[in-house]
Amino acid sequence: MICRAHLVLRFSKPVSNAYTFERSLGQGGIGQVVQATCHRSNAKRAIKIMSRKSDPSGFEISLMLKLDHPNILRLFETFEEPACSHTYLAMELCRGGPLPNYAKEFFPPLEEAAAAVILWQLLGALCYLQMQSLSHGDICPANVLMLHFDKPPEQNVTKLIDFGAFAGSRTPDIPSTGLVMRALLGWCCGTKGSSLREANHTSKGPVADAFVYSEGGVAVAISRAASDLLNRFAGAEFTAERALKHKWFMQARRGEVPRRKARPRRSPKKDEKEEGKADRREGKARGAGGEPSEGKVDKKSLKRAQSTGQLLKESDAKDRKESKDATKLALRLETSPSKTRVAPGGWWGGASVNMLNFIPRLRTFCAGPSLLRTMLLVAADALDEEILSPLRAAFQRLDGWCPDGVLTVDDLKHRLPKMGCKEVPGDIDRLLLEADIDGVGVLDFTTFLAIAVGTQEVASTDLGVRTFKILDRDQDGAISVNDLEVFMNKVAKLEDLAALLKDALGNSKPLNLAGFLGILTKATKMELEFAQKALNLALTTSEGLTHPPRCDAIKAKRRIVDMAAEKRRKEQEEKRRKAEKRAKSRRRKERKPVQDEPDADPLTLSLLVESSSDSSESGSCPIPETARDRTDTGDTAHTVDTVGSIDSAAVTFPVFQQLLHDHQRLLVSL
């Protein structure tokens, strides 16, 4: 099995045999970069020409062989001719150029949210390096490239380059990343020059309370979250992973960052002043009839001329104001997008592809022969930007908002259902162990591309022909054991390569283009079979032949929800009952106690007994007002009707005592 390091071919022949140089892209301290076209695949590459004295041990090449991340520049081929004193590295071509040129020359000027997108991708690459126990050592705006020049950051990709003499050391990359962020904020807010100084100021606005000063001394307002992140970059214990979780990126995703006001490329103030001066000179020289005056005029003519000139100036000023407002509106519509937030898909350089068939393709990749895996990995390394862009976005979306450059089991379980894959199988951990080259159980970027591109895409497009030409190293029209040895000499012997061809074709003959496409066709049928099995399993599960019916599961969930709601209702009812009980006891304590009255005399008691007996025959007895008012206190057990009568059978001792007290007061008053 091969990995990304085996896909980088190292030749000892002249570079002119494989590439045609076109134009120079730039020149640095240790070498030059030119654009070239590959003879075999017609792909555009950037050839870095450097002296062997600058890197005699080949440390930069050996380090780039280990790196496989979507935001790190990829290396394809190396040419080291013994008779030549230079080394040629064929790398990925970034048409956007260095970050300073992209940020300064892109029009309209970028916003702070665009700076967040660029910095987020750069921090993802640094987090991957920290996971590999590596460091870049020379983070600066010149070592950050943009893949496209004519696309905004939400449709662009950031690339980290130049792993030279400082790479791999223990030099911290976070403080220098803060300098890149400070410069980027100055460029993205429409100012010229890099921002190397910062000063915090309290502002009356709700968003900005800090300013970044450019080389020209222009103060650019930034958000509070951006200022806080800049201060944290200077900390010794601050890491790329913690920076990716900062609130500034969350606010940028929600559109809560300040926006630059729309300004035209060229200010019209100077032209307006010149027009105003010309109008004033012309108005002074005009006469009553609109012709220049000659000699002296009377007062009436002068008055009419002044009034006419004033009207003309007011009319011209009104026209100029309308023209200025129209220009501002056009510039605002042209320079400022309608939405203030960057689309979620823009953080990954474009829209991601649907992952509906990812699991069948993963099973095909694991169950297929080793030659099929080699073919898919080579095809993944030869993808053009049109096919690579959605796959790259899918990888970064699966990696999450705090990316580490690899896909784990948790990443696939949590994010595959959100990207079109209906169900993640239970043996996903076993599949990742079989697909991973190192046996760790994670997917790197190139392996993910080989799985996600699919055999049907390779067989039905010109990608299959380009892959065949790459594998056919001697260009004899067939893939032999010697051709495979170029890729797999470090992981397999010649006998194993012959057995590999025999396993794929049934014989040890060289593989021609028809046989190459036949292997891809068989793999496509295998992929369709896996997809059909998954569909049958899903249908069987929904019909209840293997598992309980889904409706029963839904009913069980609803019963659980209803039980929880009933429990909450009972708890609320119990709380209400206890509150009422406490309030009732509090009202009892607040009531004044009834003073003890003297015992009633026998005459009064006999009269009360007679009146109660008479009322029992009639059905009811009248109740005094005082006793009637106290019947609703809850202390008595009698019942009162609407007319104020009391049932004689329900008279208790407290009621009797109250009646006795009222009759005594009545007798005293008489």
XYZ file of C-alpha atoms in Angstrom:
670
model
C 0.000 0.000 0.000
C 1.318 3.459 -0.909
C 0.859 6.824 0.780
C 1.205 10.481 -0.182
C 5.008 10.371 0.165
C 5.233 7.582 -2.444
C 3.225 9.645 -4.930
C 5.985 12.289 -5.066
C 8.298 11.089 -7.828
C 12.018 11.859 -7.582
C 13.965 11.904 -10.859
C 17.632 12.301 -11.681
C 17.008 13.497 -15.242
C 16.793 17.079 -16.576
C 13.592 18.940 -15.826
C 13.289 20.011 -19.464
C 12.350 16.440 -20.395
C 9.145 16.677 -18.360
C 8.236 20.388 -18.225
C 8.208 23.443 -20.463
C 9.039 26.713 -18.720
C 6.684 29.605 -19.528
C 7.227 32.678 -17.323
C 8.773 33.777 -14.050
C 6.518 34.080 -10.991
C 8.979 35.577 -8.531
C 12.402 35.375 -7.006
C 13.431 34.967 -3.368
C 16.586 34.819 -1.347
C 17.487 31.212 -2.163
C 15.827 30.571 -5.506
C 13.391 31.421 -8.261
C 9.861 30.246 -9.092
C 8.641 29.831 -12.681
C 5.415 28.602 -14.217
C 5.678 25.430 -16.349
C 3.458 22.923 -18.170
C 3.781 19.165 -17.725
C 4.300 17.204 -20.945
C 2.464 14.126 -19.714
C -0.695 15.589 -18.125
C -0.713 19.196 -19.495
C -1.094 20.425 -15.919
C 0.190 23.851 -14.848
C 2.821 23.663 -12.124
C 5.068 26.054 -10.217
C 8.734 25.011 -10.496
C 10.934 26.157 -7.630
C 14.579 26.388 -8.623
C 16.956 26.439 -5.662
C 20.619 25.826 -5.168
C 21.757 22.642 -3.496
C 24.015 24.690 -1.238
C 20.964 26.249 0.431
C 19.629 22.790 1.375
C 22.412 20.209 0.993
C 20.644 17.568 3.084
C 17.316 17.865 1.274
C 15.508 18.696 4.508
C 12.772 20.757 2.820
C 11.927 17.938 0.410
C 11.820 15.303 3.130
C 9.567 17.513 5.256
C 7.140 18.280 2.446
C 6.836 14.557 1.710
C 5.264 14.082 5.141
C 2.711 16.892 4.885
C -0.769 16.252 3.511
C -3.181 19.111 4.253
C -5.547 21.144 2.032
C -3.982 24.446 3.193
C -0.340 23.401 2.682
C 1.287 23.604 -0.747
C 1.572 20.177 -2.369
C 4.752 18.759 -3.887
C 4.427 16.533 -6.980
C 7.896 15.843 -8.433
C 11.547 16.604 -7.816
C 14.427 16.736 -10.315
C 18.000 16.415 -9.078
C 20.405 16.051 -11.976
C 23.886 15.040 -10.758
C 25.676 17.320 -13.210
C 23.517 20.323 -12.249
C 23.968 22.426 -9.118
C 20.257 23.175 -8.762
C 17.233 21.239 -7.518
C 13.851 21.620 -9.198
C 10.620 21.147 -7.222
C 7.337 20.790 -9.136
C 4.649 22.164 -6.822
C 1.051 23.317 -6.899
C 0.453 26.556 -8.831
C -1.199 29.391 -6.853
C -2.364 32.096 -9.238
C -3.418 34.468 -6.445
C 0.173 35.151 -5.475
C 1.435 36.210 -2.035
C -1.035 37.493 0.524
C 0.162 41.155 0.441
C -0.374 41.416 -3.316
C -3.753 39.712 -3.124
C -5.056 41.860 -0.240
C -3.805 45.165 -1.681
C -4.787 44.675 -5.318
C -8.135 42.940 -4.863
C -11.062 45.320 -5.531
C -13.347 46.074 -3.777
C -11.233 46.161 -0.599
C -11.879 43.182 1.632
C -13.774 43.286 4.921
C -12.816 42.064 8.391
C -14.888 38.908 7.834
C -12.664 38.131 4.822
C -9.607 38.465 7.060
C -11.215 35.952 9.436
C -11.657 33.439 6.586
C -8.014 33.725 5.495
C -6.657 33.522 9.031
C -8.921 30.563 9.903
C -7.488 28.528 7.028
C -3.931 29.501 7.992
C -4.520 28.456 11.604
C -5.884 25.126 10.377
C -2.542 24.429 8.685
C -0.624 25.465 11.823
C -2.808 23.221 13.974
C -1.984 20.315 11.652
C 1.738 21.059 12.010
C 1.429 21.137 15.785
C -0.349 17.778 15.704
C 2.660 16.428 13.765
C 5.070 17.977 16.335
C 6.410 20.340 13.660
C 6.643 24.077 13.196
C 7.068 26.328 10.184
C 9.490 28.770 11.764
C 8.977 31.597 9.259
C 5.309 32.640 9.274
C 4.970 35.921 7.393
C 2.552 37.362 4.802
C 4.973 36.582 1.954
C 4.877 32.852 2.816
C 1.071 32.709 2.534
C -0.303 32.267 -0.997
C -3.838 32.482 -2.384
C -4.932 29.844 -4.874
C -6.997 32.213 -7.090
C -6.492 35.892 -7.801
C -9.956 36.853 -9.117
C -12.016 35.173 -6.381
C -12.952 36.549 -2.942
C -11.663 34.776 0.182
C -14.919 32.844 0.693
C -14.280 31.142 -2.676
C -10.513 30.973 -2.285
C -7.968 28.727 -0.583
C -5.006 29.783 1.567
C -1.723 27.913 1.082
C 1.289 27.859 3.412
C 4.660 27.604 1.636
C 8.448 27.739 2.140
C 9.398 24.991 4.594
C 13.039 25.969 4.513
C 15.852 26.090 7.042
C 13.653 27.323 9.925
C 10.990 24.628 9.523
C 10.822 21.737 11.938
C 12.534 23.697 14.704
C 11.019 24.702 17.988
C 10.433 28.277 16.880
C 6.879 29.233 17.942
C 4.584 30.148 15.069
C 1.797 31.828 17.066
C 3.423 35.273 17.692
C 4.318 35.638 14.015
C 0.756 34.618 13.120
C -0.430 37.587 15.186
C 1.688 39.877 13.004
C 0.085 38.355 9.907
C -3.366 39.005 11.370
C -2.492 42.615 12.197
C -1.252 43.243 8.675
C -4.251 41.484 7.168
C -6.710 43.621 9.124
C -5.070 46.765 7.797
C -5.173 45.569 4.186
C -8.699 44.213 4.336
C -10.069 47.519 5.589
C -8.984 49.416 2.508
C -5.655 50.903 3.639
C -2.309 50.625 1.929
C 0.743 49.170 3.581
C 1.145 46.577 6.297
C -0.143 47.250 9.797
C 2.658 46.728 12.272
C 1.460 48.802 15.217
C -1.644 48.624 17.325
C -3.127 50.851 20.024
C -6.287 50.241 22.012
C -8.793 53.079 22.309
C -12.217 53.189 23.860
C -14.863 54.081 21.317
C -18.471 55.166 21.679
C -19.571 52.627 19.100
C -20.927 49.259 20.204
C -18.566 47.252 17.965
C -15.131 48.832 17.579
C -12.918 49.838 20.475
C -9.448 49.366 18.953
C -7.522 50.686 15.973
C -4.794 49.182 13.821
C -2.417 51.769 12.360
C -1.038 51.329 8.847
C 2.298 52.534 7.533
C 0.687 55.755 6.385
C -0.615 56.448 9.898
C -4.257 55.711 9.044
C -6.211 54.320 12.006
C -8.453 51.394 11.034
C -11.197 50.409 13.471
C -11.436 46.714 14.343
C -13.838 44.765 16.515
C -13.317 44.028 20.168
C -12.982 40.311 19.496
C -10.245 40.946 16.917
C -8.374 43.145 19.398
C -8.662 40.435 22.066
C -7.310 37.794 19.675
C -4.381 40.043 18.738
C -3.481 40.401 22.406
C -3.728 36.655 22.972
C -1.335 35.889 20.114
C 1.438 37.404 22.190
C 0.914 34.858 24.978
C 3.422 32.068 25.434
C 0.851 29.326 26.081
C -1.542 30.293 23.285
C -1.898 27.569 20.621
C -3.478 27.321 17.180
C -6.226 25.074 18.523
C -7.254 27.655 21.119
C -7.099 30.395 18.499
C -9.507 28.466 16.253
C -12.046 28.395 19.108
C -11.888 32.159 19.655
C -15.106 34.161 19.602
C -13.861 36.371 16.743
C -14.351 33.532 14.247
C -17.808 32.813 15.671
C -18.805 36.465 15.340
C -17.430 36.573 11.790
C -19.512 33.521 10.874
C -22.618 35.243 12.273
C -21.809 38.580 10.589
C -21.163 40.485 13.850
C -18.000 42.293 12.726
C -17.708 45.937 11.599
C -17.928 46.714 7.906
C -16.007 49.283 5.937
C -18.047 52.138 4.528
C -18.356 52.179 0.749
C -15.828 54.595 -0.747
C -15.247 55.256 -4.437
C -11.876 54.618 -6.005
C -11.441 58.304 -6.652
C -12.872 61.083 -4.491
C -15.031 63.612 -6.462
C -14.440 66.445 -4.005
C -11.672 68.124 -6.024
C -13.700 68.089 -9.238
C -16.756 69.486 -7.428
C -14.718 72.370 -5.999
C -13.381 73.281 -9.439
C -16.893 73.150 -10.919
C -18.226 75.341 -8.113
C -15.515 77.941 -8.685
C -16.222 77.983 -12.433
C -19.962 78.390 -11.775
C -19.359 81.288 -9.441
C -17.107 83.033 -11.959
C -19.649 82.415 -14.700
C -22.543 83.654 -12.538
C -20.737 86.881 -11.757
C -20.046 87.522 -15.418
C -23.608 86.860 -16.586
C -26.058 89.602 -17.289
C -29.841 89.724 -17.201
C -30.223 87.971 -20.544
C -27.536 85.422 -19.888
C -24.847 87.265 -21.870
C -21.664 88.679 -20.356
C -22.116 92.289 -19.234
C -20.000 95.028 -20.668
C -19.534 98.341 -18.914
C -21.781 99.646 -16.203
C -25.346 98.465 -15.642
C -28.136 99.914 -13.579
C -29.218 98.565 -10.176
C -32.315 96.767 -11.470
C -30.317 94.908 -14.131
C -27.675 93.994 -11.572
C -30.331 92.721 -9.175
C -31.945 90.607 -11.874
C -28.537 89.219 -12.869
C -27.695 88.284 -9.281
C -31.028 86.545 -8.772
C -30.597 84.645 -12.063
C -27.044 83.570 -11.104
C -28.235 82.433 -7.674
C -30.955 80.296 -9.236
C -28.484 78.807 -11.694
C -26.030 77.987 -8.891
C -28.782 76.360 -6.824
C -29.852 74.308 -9.837
C -26.257 73.225 -10.565
C -25.661 72.344 -6.921
C -28.841 70.259 -6.878
C -27.766 68.413 -10.037
C -24.310 67.790 -8.601
C -25.815 66.469 -5.344
C -28.102 64.079 -7.215
C -25.178 62.902 -9.344
C -23.061 62.405 -6.221
C -25.825 60.424 -4.483
C -26.262 58.239 -7.550
C -22.511 57.603 -7.701
C -22.426 56.669 -4.025
C -25.396 54.328 -4.449
C -23.783 52.626 -7.445
C -20.504 52.233 -5.599
C -22.297 50.875 -2.536
C -24.108 48.316 -4.636
C -20.885 47.428 -6.407
C -18.506 47.282 -3.477
C -20.704 46.127 -0.602
C -22.408 42.734 -0.823
C -26.048 42.404 0.128
C -25.281 40.021 2.988
C -23.072 41.136 5.856
C -21.994 37.637 6.798
C -19.816 35.146 4.957
C -21.736 32.071 3.878
C -20.857 28.936 5.886
C -19.676 27.209 2.724
C -17.301 30.100 2.075
C -15.076 29.118 4.981
C -14.039 26.000 3.045
C -13.309 27.636 -0.314
C -16.619 26.715 -1.980
C -19.612 24.407 -1.806
C -18.976 20.825 -0.735
C -20.020 17.720 -2.648
C -22.864 15.474 -1.487
C -21.545 12.512 0.554
C -24.448 10.154 -0.185
C -22.216 7.431 -1.723
C -19.243 7.842 0.589
C -19.824 4.646 2.605
C -20.182 2.366 -0.491
C -17.035 3.929 -1.956
C -15.213 3.414 1.336
C -16.202 -0.274 1.340
C -15.074 -0.605 -2.284
C -11.734 1.005 -1.443
C -11.205 -1.440 1.443
C -12.442 -4.583 -0.356
C -10.752 -3.929 -3.709
C -7.283 -5.129 -4.715
C -4.150 -3.150 -3.864
C -3.756 -2.106 -7.486
C -7.162 -0.397 -7.342
C -6.063 1.587 -4.301
C -2.891 2.639 -6.078
C -4.878 3.767 -9.108
C -7.310 5.802 -6.998
C -4.512 7.455 -4.997
C -2.689 8.471 -8.177
C -5.968 9.779 -9.603
C -6.574 11.790 -6.421
C -3.138 13.370 -6.767
C -3.877 14.319 -10.399
C -7.272 15.984 -9.863
C -7.852 19.323 -11.525
C -9.252 22.258 -9.588
C -12.814 21.861 -10.908
C -13.173 18.409 -9.319
C -10.849 19.047 -6.383
C -12.604 22.145 -5.044
C -15.879 20.521 -3.811
C -13.982 17.514 -2.445
C -11.614 19.806 -0.536
C -14.589 21.687 0.892
C -16.196 18.383 1.946
C -13.001 17.318 3.748
C -12.746 20.588 5.661
C -16.430 20.513 6.528
C -16.071 16.983 7.924
C -13.001 18.126 9.859
C -15.111 20.692 11.724
C -14.617 24.268 12.890
C -11.469 23.291 14.830
C -9.646 21.287 12.134
C -6.661 19.041 12.785
C -6.101 17.827 9.197
C -7.374 14.238 9.620
C -10.807 12.585 9.788
C -11.547 10.427 12.811
C -14.464 8.105 13.602
C -16.198 10.834 15.609
C -15.886 13.298 12.712
C -17.609 10.892 10.330
C -20.297 9.852 12.817
C -21.282 13.399 13.702
C -21.002 15.166 10.340
C -21.661 12.599 7.605
C -25.453 12.577 8.273
C -25.483 16.361 7.817
C -23.860 16.055 4.379
C -26.215 13.600 2.692
C -25.145 10.231 4.138
C -28.339 8.857 5.657
C -26.797 6.352 8.052
C -23.278 5.718 9.308
C -22.612 1.957 9.717
C -21.578 0.463 13.013
C -18.333 -0.924 11.581
C -17.035 2.476 10.484
C -14.042 2.124 12.833
C -13.040 -1.152 11.157
C -13.365 0.424 7.702
C -11.114 3.314 8.709
C -8.502 0.899 10.047
C -8.496 -0.950 6.712
C -8.410 2.226 4.632
C -5.727 3.989 6.695
C -2.198 3.381 5.486
C -0.586 3.690 8.908
C -3.213 1.564 10.640
C -4.141 4.362 13.065
C -7.774 4.549 12.003
C -7.896 8.088 10.556
C -8.142 9.411 6.996
C -5.662 11.937 5.648
C -6.444 14.348 2.830
C -5.190 12.300 -0.139
C -6.823 9.058 1.041
C -10.109 10.892 1.478
C -9.859 12.258 -2.073
C -9.156 8.755 -3.427
C -12.277 7.423 -1.698
C -14.602 10.342 -2.393
C -13.774 10.783 -6.090
C -15.222 7.358 -6.928
C -14.250 4.843 -9.585
C -17.038 5.913 -11.910
C -15.710 9.483 -12.033
C -12.216 8.209 -12.877
C -13.419 5.789 -15.560
C -15.905 8.104 -17.296
C -13.717 11.219 -17.642
C -10.273 12.064 -18.951
C -8.998 11.655 -15.406
C -8.679 7.927 -16.050
C -6.496 8.504 -19.122
C -4.292 10.968 -17.212
C -3.935 8.489 -14.361
C -2.946 5.756 -16.815
C -0.287 8.006 -18.368
C 1.114 8.837 -14.933
C 1.376 5.151 -14.019
C 2.907 4.302 -17.396
C 6.348 5.708 -16.647
C 8.148 4.394 -19.748
C 5.322 5.539 -22.077
C 5.027 2.191 -23.870
C 1.218 2.022 -23.658
C 1.068 -0.534 -20.826
C 1.605 -0.587 -17.057
C 4.233 -3.183 -16.229
C 5.892 -4.341 -13.041
C 8.749 -1.899 -13.621
C 6.269 0.989 -13.843
C 4.646 0.012 -10.555
C 8.069 -0.297 -8.963
C 8.529 3.467 -9.344
C 5.610 4.025 -6.958
C 5.828 0.969 -4.720
C 9.524 0.115 -4.503
C 9.605 1.035 -0.823
C 6.521 -0.933 0.187
C 6.573 -4.023 -2.072
C 8.993 -6.330 -3.829
C 8.977 -7.283 -7.512
C 7.393 -10.666 -6.743
C 4.628 -8.944 -4.820
C 4.042 -6.493 -7.689
C 3.738 -9.374 -10.151
C 1.268 -11.068 -7.814
C -0.600 -7.785 -7.561
C -1.028 -7.593 -11.360
C -2.054 -11.248 -11.446
C -4.615 -10.655 -8.721
C -6.132 -7.769 -10.647
C -6.039 -9.256 -14.182
C -5.716 -13.014 -13.693
C -2.295 -13.030 -15.410
C 1.080 -11.310 -15.126
C 0.892 -9.509 -18.458
C 1.276 -5.706 -18.614
C -1.883 -3.710 -18.061
C -3.070 -1.747 -21.090
C -5.621 1.067 -21.143
C -8.574 -1.253 -21.776
C -7.637 -3.450 -18.837
C -7.082 -0.353 -16.707
C -10.597 0.907 -17.443
C -11.941 -2.642 -16.942
C -10.644 -2.695 -13.361
C -12.374 0.623 -12.712
C -15.617 -0.723 -14.231
C -15.540 -3.794 -11.963
C -14.945 -1.546 -8.982
C -17.932 0.590 -10.037
C -20.161 -2.517 -10.081
C -18.846 -3.463 -6.620
C -19.679 0.027 -5.400
C -23.237 -0.244 -6.762
C -23.641 -3.613 -5.008
C -22.582 -2.119 -1.692
C -24.973 0.777 -2.214
C -27.838 -1.631 -3.024
C -27.108 -3.679 0.107
C -27.189 -0.553 2.220
C -30.490 0.455 0.608
C -32.004 -2.991 1.212
C -30.876 -2.880 4.825
C -32.478 0.527 5.246
C -35.744 -0.701 3.698
C -35.680 -3.848 5.850
C -35.149 -1.755 8.939
C -38.022 0.571 8.070
C -40.402 -2.329 7.341
C -39.588 -4.015 10.647
C -38.257 -7.339 9.284
C -34.967 -7.079 11.151
C -35.657 -4.465 13.817
C -38.898 -3.308 15.512
C -41.112 -1.082 13.388
C -40.125 2.535 13.347
C -43.670 3.546 14.365
C -43.289 1.579 17.610
C -40.022 3.347 18.305
C -41.709 6.689 17.705
C -44.584 5.693 20.019
C -42.105 4.641 22.683
C -40.352 8.014 22.404
C -43.688 9.784 22.653
C -44.607 7.766 25.740
C -41.336 8.764 27.353
C -41.987 12.400 26.493
C -45.555 12.196 27.833
C -44.369 10.585 31.055
C -41.838 13.334 31.542
C -44.502 15.972 30.880
C -46.881 14.300 33.348
C -44.144 14.193 35.960
C -43.458 17.898 35.459
C -47.193 18.650 35.719
C -47.485 16.758 39.000
C -44.477 18.522 40.412
C -45.972 21.892 39.495
C -49.306 20.902 41.051
C -47.556 19.838 44.248
C -45.669 23.115 44.379
C -48.923 25.067 43.883
C -50.686 23.094 46.635
C -47.835 23.686 49.068
C -47.838 27.384 48.235
C -51.578 27.617 48.921
C -51.132 25.786 52.214
C -48.378 28.173 53.275
C -50.521 31.174 52.331
C -53.487 29.820 54.310
C -51.385 29.259 57.402
C -49.945 32.740 57.027
C -53.466 34.213 56.926
C -54.377 32.291 60.098
C -51.411 33.769 61.930
C -52.307 37.262 60.798
C -55.888 36.965 62.151
C -56.515 38.548 65.566
C -57.498 36.020 68.266
C -61.103 36.254 69.560
C -61.278 37.639 73.085
C -62.781 35.385 75.709
C -66.350 36.438 76.515
C -68.116 35.848 79.833
C -70.311 32.823 80.158
C -73.905 33.281 79.077
C -76.669 33.365 81.612
C -79.248 30.520 81.670
C -82.038 32.776 80.346
C -80.125 33.713 77.207
C -79.107 30.118 76.651
C -82.700 28.933 76.882
C -83.826 31.616 74.432
C -81.174 30.547 71.938
C -82.168 26.913 72.226
C -85.794 27.791 71.611
C -84.950 29.947 68.575
C -82.780 27.249 67.104
C -85.473 24.635 67.589
C -88.048 26.900 65.945
C -85.726 27.525 63.049
C -85.113 23.815 62.657
C -88.805 23.367 62.051
C -88.857 26.133 59.452
C -85.596 24.961 57.853
C -83.194 27.796 58.547
C -82.357 30.558 60.999
C -81.012 34.027 60.316
C -77.366 34.700 60.997
C -76.093 38.018 62.208
C -73.815 40.026 59.956
C -70.752 39.455 62.112
C -71.105 35.701 62.028
C -71.965 35.783 58.336
C -68.755 37.614 57.574
C -66.709 35.038 59.399
C -68.140 32.012 57.685
C -65.697 32.323 54.754
C -62.534 32.151 56.841
C -62.256 28.395 56.639
C -62.332 27.853 60.430
C -65.915 26.539 60.515
C -67.422 23.548 58.865
C -70.900 24.913 58.173
C -72.275 25.877 54.749
C -73.810 29.231 53.883
C -76.286 29.739 51.051
C -76.766 32.858 48.911
C -79.391 34.437 51.126
C -77.266 34.174 54.283
C -79.044 31.272 56.049
C -77.322 28.420 57.880
C -78.246 24.792 58.112
C -79.195 23.867 61.674
C -77.731 20.411 61.317
C -74.349 21.922 60.466
C -74.088 24.197 63.565
C -70.875 23.517 65.413
C -69.593 24.772 68.728
C -67.610 27.777 67.309
C -70.726 28.925 65.464
C -72.848 28.464 68.540
C -70.330 30.467 70.566
C -70.428 33.267 68.029
C -74.242 33.332 68.056
C -74.204 33.490 71.801
C -71.830 36.415 71.722
C -74.040 38.317 69.251
C -77.183 37.765 71.321
C -75.417 39.018 74.431
C -74.486 42.223 72.635
C -78.075 42.579 71.471
C -79.422 42.252 74.984
C -76.920 44.780 76.315
C -77.966 47.272 73.665
C -81.646 46.819 74.593
